[in-house]
Short mmCIF file of C-alpha atoms and ligand atoms in Angstrom, two decimals:
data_model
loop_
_atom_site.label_atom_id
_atom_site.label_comp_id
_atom_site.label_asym_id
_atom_site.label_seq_id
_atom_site.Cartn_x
_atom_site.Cartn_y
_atom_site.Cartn_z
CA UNK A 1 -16.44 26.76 -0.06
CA UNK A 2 -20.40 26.16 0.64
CA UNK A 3 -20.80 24.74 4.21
CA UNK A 4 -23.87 23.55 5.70
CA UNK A 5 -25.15 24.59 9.59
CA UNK A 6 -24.78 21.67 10.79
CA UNK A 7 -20.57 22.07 9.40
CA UNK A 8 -20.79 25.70 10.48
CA UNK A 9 -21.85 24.76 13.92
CA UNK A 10 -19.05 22.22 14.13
CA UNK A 11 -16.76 24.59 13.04
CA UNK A 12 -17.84 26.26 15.98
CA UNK A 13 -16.81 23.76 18.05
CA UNK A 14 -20.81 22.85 19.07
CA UNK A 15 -19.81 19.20 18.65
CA UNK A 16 -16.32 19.01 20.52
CA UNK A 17 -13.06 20.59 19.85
CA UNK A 18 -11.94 16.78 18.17
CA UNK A 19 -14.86 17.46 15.32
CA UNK A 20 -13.93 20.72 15.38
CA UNK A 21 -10.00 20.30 14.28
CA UNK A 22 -10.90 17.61 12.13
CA UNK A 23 -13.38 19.99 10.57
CA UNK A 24 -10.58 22.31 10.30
CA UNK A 25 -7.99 20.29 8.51
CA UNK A 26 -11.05 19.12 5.80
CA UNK A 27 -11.77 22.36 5.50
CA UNK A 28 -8.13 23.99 4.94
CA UNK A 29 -7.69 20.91 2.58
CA UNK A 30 -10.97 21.97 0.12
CA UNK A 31 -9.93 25.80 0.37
CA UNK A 32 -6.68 25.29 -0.63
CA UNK A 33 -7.67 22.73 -3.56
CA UNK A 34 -10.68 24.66 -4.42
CA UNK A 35 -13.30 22.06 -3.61
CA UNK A 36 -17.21 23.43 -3.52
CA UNK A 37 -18.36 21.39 -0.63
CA UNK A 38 -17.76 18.75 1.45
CA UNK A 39 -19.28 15.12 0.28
CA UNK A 40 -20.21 11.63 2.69
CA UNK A 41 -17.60 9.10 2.42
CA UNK A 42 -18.89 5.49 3.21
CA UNK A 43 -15.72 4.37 3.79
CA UNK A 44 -11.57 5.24 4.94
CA UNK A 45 -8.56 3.73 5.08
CA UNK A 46 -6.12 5.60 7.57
CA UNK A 47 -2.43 4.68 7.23
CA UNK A 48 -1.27 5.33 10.98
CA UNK A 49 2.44 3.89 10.23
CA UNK A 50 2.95 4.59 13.97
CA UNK A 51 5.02 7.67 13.85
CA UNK A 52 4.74 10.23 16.37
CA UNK A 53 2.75 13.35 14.38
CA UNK A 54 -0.12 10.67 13.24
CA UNK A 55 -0.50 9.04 16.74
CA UNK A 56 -0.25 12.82 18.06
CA UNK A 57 -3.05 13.76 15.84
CA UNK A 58 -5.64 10.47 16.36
CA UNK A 59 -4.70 11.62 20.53
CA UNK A 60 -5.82 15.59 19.86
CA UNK A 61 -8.90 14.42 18.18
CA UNK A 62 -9.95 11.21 20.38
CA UNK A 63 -9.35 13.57 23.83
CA UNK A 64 -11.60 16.49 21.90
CA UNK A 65 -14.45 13.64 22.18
CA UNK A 66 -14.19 12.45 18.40
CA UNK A 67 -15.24 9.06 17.59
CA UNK A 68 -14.85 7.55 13.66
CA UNK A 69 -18.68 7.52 12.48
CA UNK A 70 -17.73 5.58 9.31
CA UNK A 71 -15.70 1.99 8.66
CA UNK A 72 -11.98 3.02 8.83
CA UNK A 73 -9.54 0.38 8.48
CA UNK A 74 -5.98 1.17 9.58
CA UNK A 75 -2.55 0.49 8.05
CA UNK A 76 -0.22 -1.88 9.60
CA UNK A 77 1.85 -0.57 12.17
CA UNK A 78 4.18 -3.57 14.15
CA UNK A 79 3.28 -6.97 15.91
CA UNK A 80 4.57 -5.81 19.37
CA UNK A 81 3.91 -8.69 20.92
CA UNK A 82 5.69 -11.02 18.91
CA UNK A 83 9.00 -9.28 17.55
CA UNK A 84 9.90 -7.98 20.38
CA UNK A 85 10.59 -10.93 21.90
CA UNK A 86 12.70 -11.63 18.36
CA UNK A 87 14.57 -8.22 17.94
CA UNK A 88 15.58 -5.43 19.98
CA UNK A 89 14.02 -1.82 20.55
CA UNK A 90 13.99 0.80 22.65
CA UNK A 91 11.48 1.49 25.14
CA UNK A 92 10.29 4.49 23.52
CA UNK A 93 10.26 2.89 20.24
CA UNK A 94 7.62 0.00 21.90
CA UNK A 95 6.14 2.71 23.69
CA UNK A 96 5.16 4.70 20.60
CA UNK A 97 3.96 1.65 19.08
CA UNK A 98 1.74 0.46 21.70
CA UNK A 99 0.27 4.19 22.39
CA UNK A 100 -0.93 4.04 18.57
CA UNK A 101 -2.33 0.89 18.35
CA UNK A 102 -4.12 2.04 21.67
CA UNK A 103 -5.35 5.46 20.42
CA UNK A 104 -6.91 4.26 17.35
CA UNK A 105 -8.86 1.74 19.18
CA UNK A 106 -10.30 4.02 21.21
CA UNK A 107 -11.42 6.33 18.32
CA UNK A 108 -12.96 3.70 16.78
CA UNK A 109 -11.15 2.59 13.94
CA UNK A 110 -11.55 -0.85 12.59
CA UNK A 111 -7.88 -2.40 13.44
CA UNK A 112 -6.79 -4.58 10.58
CA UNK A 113 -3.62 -2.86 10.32
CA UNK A 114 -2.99 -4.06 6.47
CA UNK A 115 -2.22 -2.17 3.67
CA UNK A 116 -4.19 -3.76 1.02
CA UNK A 117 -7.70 -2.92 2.17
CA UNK A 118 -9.03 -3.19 -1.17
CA UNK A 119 -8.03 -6.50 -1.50
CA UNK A 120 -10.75 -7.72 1.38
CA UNK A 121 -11.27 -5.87 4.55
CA UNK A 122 -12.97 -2.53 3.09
CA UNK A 123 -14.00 -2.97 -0.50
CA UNK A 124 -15.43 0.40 -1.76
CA UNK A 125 -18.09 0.06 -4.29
CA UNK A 126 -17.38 1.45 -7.95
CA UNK A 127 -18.21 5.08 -8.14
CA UNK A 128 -18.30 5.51 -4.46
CA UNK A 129 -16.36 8.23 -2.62
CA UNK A 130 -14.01 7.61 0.04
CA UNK A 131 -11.22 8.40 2.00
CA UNK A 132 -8.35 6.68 1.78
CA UNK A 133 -4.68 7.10 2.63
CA UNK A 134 -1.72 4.59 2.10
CA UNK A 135 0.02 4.98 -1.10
CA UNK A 136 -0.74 1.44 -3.12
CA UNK A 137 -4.38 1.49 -1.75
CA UNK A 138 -5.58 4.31 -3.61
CA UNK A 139 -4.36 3.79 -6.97
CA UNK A 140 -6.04 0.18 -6.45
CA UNK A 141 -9.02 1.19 -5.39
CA UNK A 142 -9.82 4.18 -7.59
CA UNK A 143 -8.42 2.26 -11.01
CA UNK A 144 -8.87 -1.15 -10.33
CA UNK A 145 -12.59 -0.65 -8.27
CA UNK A 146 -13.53 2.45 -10.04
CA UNK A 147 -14.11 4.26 -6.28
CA UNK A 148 -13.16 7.36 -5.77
CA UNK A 149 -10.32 8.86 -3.29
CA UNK A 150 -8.03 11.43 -3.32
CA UNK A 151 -4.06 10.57 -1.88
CA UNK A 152 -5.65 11.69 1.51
CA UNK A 153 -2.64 11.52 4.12
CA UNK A 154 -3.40 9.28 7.62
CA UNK A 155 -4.43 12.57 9.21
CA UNK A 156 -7.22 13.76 6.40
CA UNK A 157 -8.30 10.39 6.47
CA UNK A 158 -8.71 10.09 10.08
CA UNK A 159 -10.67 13.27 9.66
CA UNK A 160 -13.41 12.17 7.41
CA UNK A 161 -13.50 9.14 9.40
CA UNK A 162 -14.99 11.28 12.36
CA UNK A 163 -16.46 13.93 9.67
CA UNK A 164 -17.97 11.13 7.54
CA UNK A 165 -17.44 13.75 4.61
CA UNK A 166 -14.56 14.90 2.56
CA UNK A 167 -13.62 17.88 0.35
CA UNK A 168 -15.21 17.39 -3.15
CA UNK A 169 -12.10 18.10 -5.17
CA UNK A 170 -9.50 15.65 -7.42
CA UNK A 171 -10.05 12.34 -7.97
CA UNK A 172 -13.92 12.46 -6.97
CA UNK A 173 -14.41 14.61 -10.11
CA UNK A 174 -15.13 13.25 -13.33
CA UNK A 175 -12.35 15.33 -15.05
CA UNK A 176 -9.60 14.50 -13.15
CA UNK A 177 -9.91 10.69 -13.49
CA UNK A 178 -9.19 11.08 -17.13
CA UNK A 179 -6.28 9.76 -19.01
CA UNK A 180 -3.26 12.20 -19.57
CA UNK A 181 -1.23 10.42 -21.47
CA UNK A 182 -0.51 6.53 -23.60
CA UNK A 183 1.68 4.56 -22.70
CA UNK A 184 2.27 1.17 -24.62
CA UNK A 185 3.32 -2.00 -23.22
CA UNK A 186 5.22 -4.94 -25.25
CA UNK A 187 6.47 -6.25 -22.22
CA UNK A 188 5.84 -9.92 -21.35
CA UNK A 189 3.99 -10.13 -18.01
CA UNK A 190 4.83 -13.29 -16.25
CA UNK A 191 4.42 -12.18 -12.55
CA UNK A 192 3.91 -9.92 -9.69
CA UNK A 193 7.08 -8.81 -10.19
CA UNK A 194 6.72 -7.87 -13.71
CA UNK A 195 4.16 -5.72 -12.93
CA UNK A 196 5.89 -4.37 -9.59
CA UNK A 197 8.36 -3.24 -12.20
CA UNK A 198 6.13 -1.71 -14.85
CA UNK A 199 4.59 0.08 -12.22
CA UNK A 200 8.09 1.58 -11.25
CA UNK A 201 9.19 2.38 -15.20
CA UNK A 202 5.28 4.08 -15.15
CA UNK A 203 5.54 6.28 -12.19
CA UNK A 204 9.05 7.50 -13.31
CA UNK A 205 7.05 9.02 -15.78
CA UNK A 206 3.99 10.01 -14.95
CA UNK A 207 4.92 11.86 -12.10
CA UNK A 208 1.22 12.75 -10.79
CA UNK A 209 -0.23 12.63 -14.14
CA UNK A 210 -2.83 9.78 -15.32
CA UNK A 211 -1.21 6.87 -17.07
CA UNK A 212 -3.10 5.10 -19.88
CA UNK A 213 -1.78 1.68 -20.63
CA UNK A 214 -2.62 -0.24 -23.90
CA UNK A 215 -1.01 -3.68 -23.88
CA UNK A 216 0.67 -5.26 -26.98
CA UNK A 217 -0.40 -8.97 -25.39
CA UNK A 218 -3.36 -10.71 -24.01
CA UNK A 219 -2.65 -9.61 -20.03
CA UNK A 220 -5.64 -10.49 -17.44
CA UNK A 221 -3.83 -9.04 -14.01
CA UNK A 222 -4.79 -10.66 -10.79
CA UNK A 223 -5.71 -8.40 -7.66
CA UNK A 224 -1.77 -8.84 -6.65
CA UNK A 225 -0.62 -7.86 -10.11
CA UNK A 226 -3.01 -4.73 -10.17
CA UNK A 227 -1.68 -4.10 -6.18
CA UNK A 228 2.20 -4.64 -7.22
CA UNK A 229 1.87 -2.00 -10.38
CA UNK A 230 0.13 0.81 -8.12
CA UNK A 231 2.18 0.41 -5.09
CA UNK A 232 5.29 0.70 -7.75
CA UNK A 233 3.61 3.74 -9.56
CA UNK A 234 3.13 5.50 -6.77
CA UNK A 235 6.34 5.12 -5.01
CA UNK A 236 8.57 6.10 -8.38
CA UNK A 237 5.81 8.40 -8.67
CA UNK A 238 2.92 9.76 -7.70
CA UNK A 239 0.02 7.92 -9.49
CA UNK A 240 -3.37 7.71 -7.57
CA UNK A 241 -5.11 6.75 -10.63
CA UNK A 242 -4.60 4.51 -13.93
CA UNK A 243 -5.93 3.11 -16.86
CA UNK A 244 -5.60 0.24 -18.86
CA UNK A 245 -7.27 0.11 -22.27
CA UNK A 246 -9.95 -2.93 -21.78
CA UNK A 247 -8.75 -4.42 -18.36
CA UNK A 248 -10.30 -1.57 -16.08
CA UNK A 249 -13.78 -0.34 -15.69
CA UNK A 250 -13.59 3.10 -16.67
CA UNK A 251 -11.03 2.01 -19.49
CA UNK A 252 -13.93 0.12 -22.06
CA UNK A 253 -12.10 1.53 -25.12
CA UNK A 254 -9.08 3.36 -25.49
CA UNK A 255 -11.70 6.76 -26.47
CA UNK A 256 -13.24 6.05 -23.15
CA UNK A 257 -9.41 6.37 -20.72
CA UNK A 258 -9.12 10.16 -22.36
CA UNK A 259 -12.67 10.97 -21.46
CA UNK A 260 -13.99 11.33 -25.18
CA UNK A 261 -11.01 13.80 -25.52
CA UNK A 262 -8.16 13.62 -28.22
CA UNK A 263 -6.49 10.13 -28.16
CA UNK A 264 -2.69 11.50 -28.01
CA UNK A 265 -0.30 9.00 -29.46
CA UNK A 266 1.49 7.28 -27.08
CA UNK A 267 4.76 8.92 -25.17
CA UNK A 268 6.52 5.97 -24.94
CA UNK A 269 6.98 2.06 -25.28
CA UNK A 270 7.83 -0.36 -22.45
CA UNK A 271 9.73 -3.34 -23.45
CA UNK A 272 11.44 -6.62 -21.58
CA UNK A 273 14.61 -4.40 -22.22
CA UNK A 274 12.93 -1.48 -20.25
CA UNK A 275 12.24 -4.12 -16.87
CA UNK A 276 15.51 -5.57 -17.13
CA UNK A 277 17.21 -1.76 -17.22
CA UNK A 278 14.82 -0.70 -14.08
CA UNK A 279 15.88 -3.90 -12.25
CA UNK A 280 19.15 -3.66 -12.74
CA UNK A 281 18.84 0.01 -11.69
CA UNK A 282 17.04 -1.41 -8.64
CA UNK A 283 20.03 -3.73 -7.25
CA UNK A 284 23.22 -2.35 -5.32
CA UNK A 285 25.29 -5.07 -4.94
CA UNK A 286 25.51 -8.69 -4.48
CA UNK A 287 26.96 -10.77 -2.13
CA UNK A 288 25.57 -12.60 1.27
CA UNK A 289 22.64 -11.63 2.86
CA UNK A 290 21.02 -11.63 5.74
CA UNK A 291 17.12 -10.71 5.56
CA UNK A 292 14.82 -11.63 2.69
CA UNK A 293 11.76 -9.49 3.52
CA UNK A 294 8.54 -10.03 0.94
CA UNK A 295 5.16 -8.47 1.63
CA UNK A 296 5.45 -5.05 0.90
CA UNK A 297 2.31 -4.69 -0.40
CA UNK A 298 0.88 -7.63 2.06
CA UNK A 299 1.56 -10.98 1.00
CA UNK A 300 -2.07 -12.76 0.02
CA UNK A 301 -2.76 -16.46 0.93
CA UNK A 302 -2.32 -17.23 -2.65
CA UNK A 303 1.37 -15.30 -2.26
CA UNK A 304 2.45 -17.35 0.30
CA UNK A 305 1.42 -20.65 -1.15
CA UNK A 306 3.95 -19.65 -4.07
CA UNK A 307 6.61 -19.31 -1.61
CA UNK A 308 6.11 -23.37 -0.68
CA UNK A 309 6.06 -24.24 -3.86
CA UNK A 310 9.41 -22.67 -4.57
CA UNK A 311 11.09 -23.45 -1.25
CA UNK A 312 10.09 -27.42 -2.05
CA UNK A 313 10.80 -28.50 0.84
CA UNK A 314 14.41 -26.53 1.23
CA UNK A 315 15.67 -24.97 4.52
CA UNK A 316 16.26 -21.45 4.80
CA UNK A 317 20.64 -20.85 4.87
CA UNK A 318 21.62 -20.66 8.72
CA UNK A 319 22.52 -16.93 8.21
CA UNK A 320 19.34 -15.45 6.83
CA UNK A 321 16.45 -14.54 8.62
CA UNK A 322 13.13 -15.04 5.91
CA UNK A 323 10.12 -12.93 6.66
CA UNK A 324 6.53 -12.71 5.01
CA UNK A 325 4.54 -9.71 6.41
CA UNK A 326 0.70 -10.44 5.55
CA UNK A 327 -2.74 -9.64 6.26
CA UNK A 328 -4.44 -11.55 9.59
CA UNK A 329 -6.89 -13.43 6.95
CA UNK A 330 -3.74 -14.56 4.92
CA UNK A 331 -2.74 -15.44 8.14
CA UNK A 332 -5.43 -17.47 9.74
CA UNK A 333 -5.92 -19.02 6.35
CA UNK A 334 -2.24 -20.12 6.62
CA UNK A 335 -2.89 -21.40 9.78
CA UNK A 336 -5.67 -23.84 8.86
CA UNK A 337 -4.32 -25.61 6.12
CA UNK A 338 -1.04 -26.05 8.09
CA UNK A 339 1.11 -23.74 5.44
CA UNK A 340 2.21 -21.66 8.40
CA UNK A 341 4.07 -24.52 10.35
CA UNK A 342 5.05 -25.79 7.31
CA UNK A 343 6.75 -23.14 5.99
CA UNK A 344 8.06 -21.85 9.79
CA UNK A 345 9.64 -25.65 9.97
CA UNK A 346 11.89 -24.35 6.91
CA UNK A 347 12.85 -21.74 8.30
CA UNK A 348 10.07 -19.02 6.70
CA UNK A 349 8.47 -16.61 9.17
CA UNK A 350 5.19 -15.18 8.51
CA UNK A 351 3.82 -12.01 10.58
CA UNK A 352 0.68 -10.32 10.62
CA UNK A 353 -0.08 -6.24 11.44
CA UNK A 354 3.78 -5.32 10.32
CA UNK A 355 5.00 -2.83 7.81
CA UNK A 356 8.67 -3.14 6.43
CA UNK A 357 9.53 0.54 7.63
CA UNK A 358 8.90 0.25 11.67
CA UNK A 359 12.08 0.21 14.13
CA UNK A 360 11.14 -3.94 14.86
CA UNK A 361 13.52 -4.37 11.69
CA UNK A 362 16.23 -2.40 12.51
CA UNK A 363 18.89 -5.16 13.78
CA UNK A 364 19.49 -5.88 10.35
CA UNK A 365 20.62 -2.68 9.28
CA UNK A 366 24.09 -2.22 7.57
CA UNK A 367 23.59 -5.95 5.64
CA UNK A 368 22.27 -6.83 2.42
CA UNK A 369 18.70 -7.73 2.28
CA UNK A 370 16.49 -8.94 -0.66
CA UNK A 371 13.07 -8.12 -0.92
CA UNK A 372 10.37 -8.39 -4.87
CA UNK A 373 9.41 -4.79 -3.88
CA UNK A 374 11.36 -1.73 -5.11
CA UNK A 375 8.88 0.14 -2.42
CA UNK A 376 10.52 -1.92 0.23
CA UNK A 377 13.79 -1.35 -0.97
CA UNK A 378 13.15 2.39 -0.98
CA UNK A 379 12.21 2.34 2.35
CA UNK A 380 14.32 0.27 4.04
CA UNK A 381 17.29 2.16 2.40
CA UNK A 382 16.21 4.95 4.24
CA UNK A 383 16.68 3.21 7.07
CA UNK A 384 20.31 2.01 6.31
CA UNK A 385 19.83 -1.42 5.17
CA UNK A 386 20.56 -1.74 1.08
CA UNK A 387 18.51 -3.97 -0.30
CA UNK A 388 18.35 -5.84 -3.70
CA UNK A 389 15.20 -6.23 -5.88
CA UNK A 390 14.59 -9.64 -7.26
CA UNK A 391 12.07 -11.98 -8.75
CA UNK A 392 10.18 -14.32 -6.02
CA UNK A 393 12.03 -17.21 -7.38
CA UNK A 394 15.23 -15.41 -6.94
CA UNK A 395 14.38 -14.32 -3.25
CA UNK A 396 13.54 -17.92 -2.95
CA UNK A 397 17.04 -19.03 -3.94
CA UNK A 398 18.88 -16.58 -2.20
CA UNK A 399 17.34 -17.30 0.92
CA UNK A 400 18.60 -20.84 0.36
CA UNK A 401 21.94 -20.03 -0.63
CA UNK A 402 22.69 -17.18 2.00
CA UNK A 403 23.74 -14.58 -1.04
CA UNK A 404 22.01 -12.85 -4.02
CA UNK A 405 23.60 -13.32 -7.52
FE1 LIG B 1 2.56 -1.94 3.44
FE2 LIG B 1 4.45 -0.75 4.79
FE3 LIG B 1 4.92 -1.59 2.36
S1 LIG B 1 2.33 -0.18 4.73
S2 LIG B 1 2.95 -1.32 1.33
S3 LIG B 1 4.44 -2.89 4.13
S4 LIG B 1 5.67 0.32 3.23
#
């Protein structure tokens, strides 16, 4: 791998010993996929989930004297402030929290802690190379944008964000980007959920390989459609990039998705009958519940508008707690047209900077939740919570009846 003296000398540790293991890690990273050289990145997104090894890492390289030279936006992580005066944790578990938030400020990273970057607080351009972690960012912005990232982890991304470069290998390379195989869609989109489910029935199987998507109907996905399919491909799988044939911009023509290559005929055929199998699949029980969690992706401004509409004016059941993580924009925007006290006066909280896997959540283990995101289910089952995958309109109405049908 070809490195310049200006990486050599950081290598060296001329620059600090924080450049210098961040060099390190970029470096192991190209050898051991090959990459020629290391390539500028405008831009990262660094998914700091505030777990112990990724706050351990920002601390090694932040003491070593490393500061992020490029725009990197952060994951969310918890809203200490505000539910832990709701739920309990332990001091450690506050602790940890409060020592990442802390550490990434002082590297330098841009603290929006939301995990749709691409959807407003660091748009990549198309064609430009970046460095971004959390899983339902990069398929967005490398299929929907037409940027270029690899599935860097939070600790490669927090190294290019003090590197400014990153290995050239995978996804910044024309021939990986191409389509591997077809996959056609009769499926009737109606909603984010539809395509939260497609994405799920895609992953299964692509695995890691490329998915090309031809659609039997007229579909024009919104940003949250295109966020709900990736974050679903890439937690049933491992997709980082997509196609579909005339919807995304390196998709013109069906030709175009395979990279010129041999158009293979497609591997399979996703029906209604297909979503309605996955759901099902999706769902452990029924019964009462006591959480409805949406927002996993964040919940846009648009997103939470939907969930008025649907509530209409109807109270949340006694024994369910109703929570809406979203983005601080969503947020504010909430705020100043009065959805936020609307919605809070039925009984619908909305919080800002949280992800659905952090210890803040953990008082409702051992119940049955219901979340529109298989991700969320997949995590918080993890955790010990079951949870049961529904439609918005059906989290809606289960929060209003206190059980899931
Ligand atoms: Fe966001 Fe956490 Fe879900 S980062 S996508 S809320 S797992």
């Amino acid at each position: 791998m070809y490195l310049s003296d200006e990486e050599c000398g950081m290598l060296d540790g001329k620059s600090g010993a924080g450049i210098q293991r961040a060099l390190e890690l970029l470096v192991a990273l190209g050898k051991t996929f090959d990459a020629d050289r290391l390539i500028p990145v405008r831009r990262a997104h660094v998914a700091l989930s505030g777990q112990e090894g990724d706050t351990y890492w920002c601390e090694l390289l932040v003491n070593g004297g490393a500061k992020c030279v490029i725009p990197a936006t952060t994951n969310p992580c918890w809203d200490v402030d505000y539910l832990t005066k709701l739920y309990e944790v332990t001091d450690e578990e506050r602790g940890l929290a409060l020592r990442t938030i802390n550490v990434y400020r002082r590297i330098g990273a841009k603290l929006t802690f939301c995990c749709s970057p691409g959807l407003g607080t660091n748009i990549p351009f198309f064609g430009e190379h970046a460095a971004f972690s959390e899983s339902s960012a990069t398929p967005y912005v490398n299929s929907v944008i037409g940027a270029r990232s690899n599935r860097e982890s939070s600790v490669s991304a927090l190294a290019s964000a003090v590197i400014g470069k990153t290995p050239r290998y995978g996804y910044h390379l024309d021939e990986n980007r191409r389509g591997d195989f077809l996959i056609e869609v009769e499926a009737d989109m109606k909603d984010d959920y539809d395509w939260g489910i497609l994405g799920y029935c895609v992953g299964e199987a692509a695995g890691s390989r490329n998915p090309v998507l031809v659609f039997k109907n007229d579909v024009r996905p919104t940003k949250e459609n295109f966020l709900y399919f990736g974050a679903e491909a890439a937690t049933s799988g491992a997709v980082a990039m997509y196609h579909m044939v005339g919807i995304t911009p390196e998709a013109p023509t069906l030709e175009s998705a395979f990279g010129g290559k041999h158009v293979p005929s497609a591997e399979m055929s996703i029906t209604n009958g297909h979503l309605e199998d996955t759901e099902a699949k999706l769902s452990p029980g029924t019964g009462p519940i006591n959480l409805v969690m949406l927002g996993c992706p964040h919940y846009t401004y648009e997103q939470i508008l939907e969930i008025e509409r649907l509530m209409n004016g109807r109270r949340v059941h006694s024994d369910v707690k109703f929570w809406v993580l979203t983005d601080y924009g969503s947020l504010e925007l909430a705020e100043r047209s009065h959805a936020r006290e609307r919605l809070e006066r039925l009984g619908v909280g909305l919080v800002p900077d949280t992800c659905i896997d952090e210890p803040c959540w953990k008082s409702f283990e051992g119940a049955l939740g219901v979340t529109d995101s298989p991700k969320c289910a997949y995590y918080r089952e993890r955790r010990g919570q079951p949870f049961a995958v529904r439609r918005l309109s059906d989290c809606v109405e289960a929060a209003v009846s206190g059980r899931v049908a």
